[in-house]
Amino acid sequence: MLASTVGRPVLQASHLLGGYQRYWGERSNFLQTLSKISIDLDLNDIRQCVHLICFYSVCTRLETLEITLPAIIERLNKVNPFWENQRYAYDCVEKQLKFVSLRGFKGSDQEFQFLRHIIRNGKKLEKVTIICCQGMEFEIERVLTVKNASPELRIVFKFQTHDADQELQELQERNLLSYK
């Protein structure tokens, strides 16, 4: 889970997400004004999921969340019911979040459970974009049957049609953070 430029680490997101406690009070300004974040995150890794949940509680103005999933899922055989067990909807998800993008969707159960959590609880959601490969009809149908909290929600599936070099360039050119 890190942002990089030309293969060099710029920000280890787990340091920001995992160490958020030290930014409470006067030092939390930059997190409280964050409106957009684009991160690499493994939804099959419970530790990274916990970091994201902690992040939700601090980033009260988050409107756009872009997640890039890892190319290879290393923990396919481990059962992790993390998102299924999330009964509480954080204010940022329920009242602020408008746009979610999930790049590299492979249809794992945890990816689906994350999307279900966001779709069921995001009352202000306008658009969820899921970028995946061809041949995922079952997974698409599964996502589209989730009851949504927002009457304005559009769920868009985009299919990757370009090569890995173009994908890397696109990822490097994205705007990682923005503030209000």
Backbone as numpy.savetxt, mean C-alpha at the origin, in Angstrom:
# Nx Ny Nz CAx CAy CAz Cx Cy Cz
12.06 -3.41 1.71 11.23 -2.26 1.71 12.12 -1.03 1.71
12.55 -0.59 0.53 13.34 0.63 0.48 13.17 1.32 -0.85
13.28 2.62 -0.80 13.24 3.41 -2.02 14.67 3.52 -2.52
14.86 3.49 -3.82 16.23 3.56 -4.32 16.30 4.40 -5.58
17.47 4.94 -5.81 17.78 5.68 -7.02 19.02 5.04 -7.61
18.94 4.58 -8.82 20.04 3.94 -9.51 20.67 2.86 -8.62
19.84 2.06 -8.01 20.32 0.93 -7.22 20.90 1.27 -5.86
20.87 2.52 -5.45 21.42 2.92 -4.15 20.27 3.22 -3.18
20.33 2.71 -1.97 19.26 2.99 -1.01 19.19 4.48 -0.66
18.00 5.03 -0.72 17.77 6.41 -0.34 17.12 6.45 1.04
16.14 5.62 1.24 15.40 5.61 2.50 14.98 4.18 2.80
15.35 3.69 3.95 14.87 2.38 4.38 13.55 2.65 5.08
12.47 2.29 4.42 11.14 2.62 4.93 10.89 2.03 6.31
11.46 0.87 6.60 11.23 0.28 7.93 11.80 1.16 9.03
12.86 1.94 8.74 13.39 2.86 9.75 12.38 3.97 10.02
11.73 4.44 8.98 10.73 5.48 9.15 9.46 4.91 9.78
8.97 3.81 9.23 7.72 3.25 9.71 7.87 2.60 11.08
8.95 1.86 11.27 9.16 1.16 12.53 9.57 2.07 13.66
10.26 3.15 13.36 10.74 4.05 14.40 9.89 5.29 14.54
8.63 5.21 14.15 7.77 6.39 14.16 7.58 6.99 15.55
7.72 6.18 16.61 7.44 6.67 17.96 8.28 7.90 18.31
9.49 7.96 17.82 10.34 9.10 18.19 9.91 10.39 17.49
8.93 10.32 16.61 8.46 11.51 15.90 7.14 12.06 16.46
6.70 11.57 17.62 5.50 12.11 18.25 5.78 13.52 18.76
4.74 14.26 19.03 4.87 15.60 19.59 5.35 16.60 18.55
6.23 17.48 18.96 6.73 18.55 18.09 7.40 18.01 16.84
8.01 16.86 16.94 8.77 16.31 15.81 7.90 15.54 14.83
6.60 15.42 15.07 5.74 14.63 14.20 5.16 15.43 13.04
5.48 16.71 12.95 4.93 17.57 11.91 5.00 16.99 10.51
6.15 16.49 10.11 6.29 16.03 8.73 5.43 14.79 8.47
5.19 13.96 9.45 4.33 12.80 9.25 2.86 13.20 9.25
2.50 14.16 10.06 1.11 14.59 10.14 0.67 15.36 8.90
1.60 15.90 8.15 1.24 16.64 6.94 1.44 15.82 5.66
1.89 14.60 5.80 2.13 13.74 4.64 0.81 13.39 3.96
0.71 13.68 2.66 -0.52 13.38 1.93 -0.33 12.24 0.92
0.92 11.95 0.57 1.19 10.88 -0.39 2.47 10.17 0.00
2.42 8.84 -0.11 3.64 8.06 0.08 3.64 6.91 -0.92
4.81 6.65 -1.44 5.01 5.54 -2.37 6.11 4.67 -1.79
5.78 3.44 -1.41 6.74 2.57 -0.73 6.77 1.18 -1.34
7.90 0.52 -1.14 8.03 -0.90 -1.44 7.66 -1.63 -0.16
6.74 -2.58 -0.24 6.24 -3.24 0.96 5.83 -4.67 0.64
6.21 -5.60 1.50 5.81 -7.00 1.35 4.62 -7.25 2.26
3.44 -7.36 1.69 2.23 -7.59 2.48 2.18 -8.98 3.09
3.10 -9.85 2.70 3.19 -11.19 3.27 4.13 -11.24 4.47
4.76 -10.11 4.80 5.68 -10.02 5.93 4.96 -9.29 7.07
4.66 -10.01 8.13 3.87 -9.44 9.23 4.53 -8.21 9.85
5.85 -8.20 9.93 6.55 -7.05 10.51 6.32 -5.78 9.68
6.40 -5.93 8.37 6.17 -4.77 7.51 4.71 -4.32 7.58
3.80 -5.25 7.74 2.38 -4.90 7.89 2.14 -4.13 9.18
2.79 -4.55 10.25 2.67 -3.84 11.54 3.21 -2.42 11.40
4.33 -2.26 10.68 4.87 -0.91 10.45 3.86 -0.04 9.71
3.20 -0.61 8.72 2.22 0.15 7.96 1.05 0.58 8.85
0.59 -0.31 9.70 -0.50 0.02 10.63 -0.08 1.15 11.57
1.15 1.08 12.08 1.66 2.16 12.94 1.71 3.48 12.18
2.10 3.41 10.94 2.19 4.58 10.08 0.81 5.22 9.91
-0.23 4.38 9.74 -1.60 4.88 9.62 -1.98 5.77 10.80
-1.56 5.38 12.00 -1.97 6.11 13.20 -1.31 7.48 13.30
-0.19 7.69 12.62 0.52 8.96 12.67 0.18 9.86 11.48
0.03 9.28 10.32 -0.20 10.04 9.08 -1.69 10.33 8.92
-2.16 11.33 9.60 -3.59 11.61 9.66 -4.14 12.28 8.40
-3.26 12.73 7.50 -3.71 13.40 6.27 -3.38 12.61 5.01
-3.03 11.38 5.15 -2.63 10.57 4.00 -3.82 10.37 3.05
-3.65 10.80 1.80 -4.69 10.65 0.79 -4.32 9.65 -0.29
-3.02 9.51 -0.55 -2.57 8.62 -1.61 -1.53 7.65 -1.07
-1.80 6.37 -1.25 -0.89 5.32 -0.82 -0.55 4.45 -2.03
0.73 4.44 -2.40 1.20 3.60 -3.50 2.13 2.55 -2.93
1.81 1.29 -3.17 2.62 0.18 -2.67 3.13 -0.62 -3.85
4.44 -0.87 -3.86 5.04 -1.77 -4.84 5.42 -3.04 -4.10
4.85 -4.14 -4.53 5.12 -5.43 -3.91 6.41 -6.02 -4.46
7.08 -6.88 -3.68 8.32 -7.50 -4.18 8.02 -8.42 -5.36
9.02 -8.56 -6.22 8.86 -9.42 -7.40 8.68 -10.88 -7.01
9.33 -11.30 -5.94 9.27 -12.69 -5.50 8.70 -12.73 -4.09
7.70 -13.57 -3.89 7.15 -13.76 -2.54 7.91 -14.91 -1.91
8.65 -14.62 -0.85 9.49 -15.63 -0.22 8.76 -16.47 0.81
7.64 -16.00 1.31 6.98 -16.67 2.42 5.64 -17.27 2.02
5.53 -17.83 0.85 4.25 -18.35 0.39 3.68 -19.45 1.27
4.55 -20.26 1.87 4.05 -21.38 2.66 3.72 -21.01 4.10
3.99 -19.79 4.53 3.65 -19.37 5.89 2.27 -18.73 5.89
1.45 -19.14 6.83 0.12 -18.56 6.96 0.22 -17.32 7.84
-0.29 -16.21 7.34 -0.21 -14.95 8.06 -1.58 -14.27 7.97
-2.43 -14.44 8.98 -3.78 -13.86 8.92 -3.83 -12.40 9.36
-2.76 -11.65 9.15 -2.66 -10.29 9.68 -3.84 -9.41 9.28
-4.08 -9.26 7.99 -5.11 -8.32 7.53 -6.51 -8.83 7.86
-6.70 -10.14 7.92 -8.00 -10.68 8.30 -8.35 -10.30 9.73
-7.34 -10.18 10.58 -7.55 -9.88 11.99 -7.67 -8.39 12.29
-7.52 -7.54 11.30 -7.62 -6.09 11.51 -9.09 -5.68 11.54
-9.62 -5.52 12.73 -11.04 -5.16 12.90 -11.22 -3.65 13.01
-10.15 -2.94 13.32 -10.22 -1.50 13.54 -9.81 -0.77 12.27
-10.60 0.21 11.86 -10.25 1.03 10.71 -9.63 2.33 11.22
-8.41 2.59 10.87 -7.73 3.81 11.30 -8.32 5.01 10.59
-8.30 6.17 11.27 -8.89 7.38 10.71 -8.34 7.70 9.33
-7.06 7.51 9.17 -6.45 7.85 7.88 -7.05 6.99 6.77
-7.33 5.73 7.03 -7.93 4.85 6.02 -9.41 5.17 5.86
-10.09 5.33 6.97 -11.53 5.52 6.94 -11.95 6.90 6.43
-11.21 7.95 6.82 -11.68 9.32 6.57 -10.83 10.14 5.60
-9.64 9.69 5.25 -8.75 10.51 4.43 -8.35 9.86 3.11
-8.04 8.59 3.15 -7.45 7.91 1.99 -8.38 7.96 0.78
-7.86 8.48 -0.34 -8.65 8.61 -1.56 -8.14 7.71 -2.68
-6.82 7.52 -2.74 -6.24 6.77 -3.84 -5.27 5.72 -3.32
-5.41 4.51 -3.81 -4.50 3.42 -3.46 -4.05 2.77 -4.75
-2.75 2.53 -4.84 -2.19 1.83 -5.99 -1.37 0.66 -5.47
-1.63 -0.52 -6.01 -0.91 -1.72 -5.62 -0.25 -2.29 -6.87
1.07 -2.12 -6.95 1.84 -2.55 -8.12 2.46 -3.92 -7.84
2.31 -4.84 -8.80 2.91 -6.16 -8.65 1.98 -7.16 -7.97
0.68 -6.92 -8.03 -0.31 -7.81 -7.42 -0.22 -9.19 -8.04
-0.08 -10.20 -7.16 0.04 -11.59 -7.63 -1.13 -12.45 -7.18
-2.02 -11.87 -6.38 -3.20 -12.60 -5.95 -3.02 -13.43 -4.70
-1.94 -13.20 -3.94 -1.77 -13.95 -2.70 -2.90 -13.59 -1.74
-3.15 -14.47 -0.79 -4.24 -14.23 0.15 -4.03 -12.95 0.94
-2.79 -12.66 1.35 -2.54 -11.45 2.13 -2.71 -10.19 1.30
-2.36 -10.24 0.02 -2.59 -9.10 -0.86 -4.10 -8.85 -0.97
-4.86 -9.93 -1.15 -6.31 -9.80 -1.23 -6.89 -9.26 0.08
-6.43 -9.79 1.21 -6.95 -9.36 2.52 -6.65 -7.88 2.77
-5.46 -7.42 2.34 -5.13 -6.00 2.46 -6.11 -5.15 1.64
-6.32 -5.54 0.38 -7.25 -4.80 -0.48 -8.66 -4.81 0.12
-9.07 -5.95 0.63 -10.40 -6.06 1.24 -10.52 -5.10 2.44
-9.47 -5.05 3.26 -9.46 -4.15 4.42 -9.61 -2.69 3.98
-8.85 -2.30 2.97 -8.89 -0.92 2.46 -10.26 -0.61 1.84
-10.75 -1.51 1.00 -12.02 -1.28 0.29 -13.20 -1.25 1.26
-13.22 -2.13 2.23 -14.33 -2.19 3.20 -14.36 -0.99 4.15
-13.20 -0.41 4.42 -13.13 0.65 5.43 -12.93 2.05 4.88
-12.47 2.18 3.64 -12.17 3.49 3.07 -13.40 4.22 2.59
-13.98 5.04 3.44 -15.22 5.75 3.11 -15.01 6.88 2.11
-13.77 7.37 1.98 -13.46 8.46 1.05 -12.75 7.96 -0.21
-12.55 6.66 -0.31 -11.82 6.11 -1.46 -12.50 6.48 -2.77
-11.68 6.95 -3.71 -12.17 7.28 -5.04 -11.68 6.26 -6.07
-10.42 5.82 -5.88 -9.86 4.92 -6.89 -8.83 3.99 -6.27
-8.96 2.72 -6.58 -7.97 1.71 -6.23 -7.45 1.16 -7.55
-6.15 1.31 -7.78 -5.52 0.80 -9.00 -4.68 -0.41 -8.64
-4.93 -1.51 -9.34 -4.21 -2.75 -9.10 -3.47 -3.10 -10.38
-2.15 -3.11 -10.29 -1.31 -3.41 -11.45 -0.84 -4.84 -11.32
-1.19 -5.66 -12.29 -0.89 -7.09 -12.22 -0.58 -7.63 -13.62
-0.32 -8.92 -13.69 -0.05 -9.54 -14.99 -1.34 -10.16 -15.53
-1.31 -10.57 -16.78 -2.46 -11.20 -17.42 -2.78 -12.53 -16.74
-3.99 -13.02 -16.93 -4.36 -14.34 -16.44 -4.76 -14.39 -14.98
-5.30 -13.31 -14.46 -5.68 -13.27 -13.05 -7.19 -13.08 -12.90
-7.96 -13.71 -13.75 -9.41 -13.51 -13.76 -10.05 -13.86 -12.42
-9.63 -14.96 -11.80 -10.21 -15.36 -10.52 -9.94 -14.31 -9.45
-8.69 -13.83 -9.39 -8.32 -12.84 -8.38 -9.05 -11.52 -8.61
-9.21 -11.14 -9.88 -9.93 -9.91 -10.21 -11.38 -10.01 -9.74
-12.01 -11.12 -10.05 -13.40 -11.33 -9.64 -13.53 -11.31 -8.12
-12.57 -11.90 -7.45 -12.57 -11.94 -5.98 -12.52 -10.52 -5.40
-11.66 -9.67 -5.96 -11.55 -8.28 -5.48 -12.83 -7.50 -5.78
-13.38 -7.69 -6.97 -14.56 -6.93 -7.37 -15.81 -7.29 -6.57
-15.82 -8.43 -5.89 -16.99 -8.83 -5.10 -16.96 -8.29 -3.67
-15.87 -7.61 -3.28 -15.77 -7.06 -1.93 -16.73 -5.87 -1.80
-17.51 -5.87 -0.73 -18.44 -4.77 -0.46 -17.62 -3.54 -0.06
-17.86 -2.43 -0.76 -17.06 -1.23 -0.50 -17.81 -0.21 0.35
-17.02 0.59 1.09 -17.57 1.61 1.98 -17.84 2.92 1.26
-17.18 3.14 0.14 -17.30 4.41 -0.58 -18.19 4.27 -1.82
-19.21 5.11 -1.94 -20.05 5.05 -3.13 -19.34 5.56 -4.38
-18.24 6.28 -4.21 -17.50 6.86 -5.33 -16.38 5.97 -5.84
-16.18 4.82 -5.23 -15.01 3.99 -5.52 -15.04 3.39 -6.93
-13.88 3.52 -7.60 -13.62 2.83 -8.86 -12.42 1.92 -8.63
-12.54 0.67 -9.03 -11.42 -0.26 -8.94 -10.95 -0.52 -10.37
-9.68 -0.20 -10.60 -9.11 -0.29 -11.95 -8.00 -1.33 -11.94
-8.05 -2.24 -12.88 -6.97 -3.22 -13.06 -6.18 -2.82 -14.29
-4.86 -2.75 -14.12 -3.96 -2.47 -15.24 -3.06 -3.68 -15.39
-2.84 -4.07 -16.62 -2.01 -5.23 -16.89 -0.66 -4.78 -17.42
0.41 -5.28 -16.80 1.76 -4.91 -17.21 2.01 -5.43 -18.61
2.44 -4.52 -19.47 2.70 -4.91 -20.85 4.11 -4.55 -21.29
4.90 -3.96 -20.40 6.25 -3.59 -20.80 7.29 -4.40 -20.04
8.53 -4.27 -20.47 9.59 -5.09 -19.89 10.10 -4.54 -18.56
10.99 -5.28 -17.93 11.50 -4.94 -16.60 12.27 -3.62 -16.59
13.00 -3.30 -17.67 13.75 -2.04 -17.72 12.81 -0.83 -17.69
11.73 -0.91 -18.45 10.75 0.18 -18.45 10.08 0.29 -17.09
9.80 -0.84 -16.49 9.18 -0.85 -15.16 10.09 -0.18 -14.13
11.38 -0.50 -14.16 12.34 0.09 -13.24 12.43 1.60 -13.44
12.49 2.04 -14.69 12.55 3.47 -14.98 11.30 4.18 -14.45
10.15 3.58 -14.66 8.90 4.15 -14.18 8.89 4.28 -12.66
9.40 3.26 -11.99 9.46 3.27 -10.52 10.41 4.35 -10.01
11.53 4.53 -10.69 12.51 5.51 -10.25 12.05 6.95 -10.47
11.16 7.15 -11.42 10.68 8.50 -11.73 9.48 8.91 -10.90
8.93 8.01 -10.11 7.73 8.34 -9.35 8.04 9.33 -8.22
7.06 10.11 -7.89 7.15 11.05 -6.78 6.87 10.28 -5.50
7.87 10.14 -4.63 7.75 9.28 -3.46 6.95 9.87 -2.31
7.06 11.16 -2.09 6.39 11.80 -0.97 5.81 13.14 -1.39
4.72 13.53 -0.78 4.24 14.90 -0.94 3.53 15.31 0.35
3.52 16.60 0.60 2.99 17.14 1.86 1.92 18.16 1.58
1.06 18.39 2.58 0.02 19.43 2.49 0.36 20.54 3.43
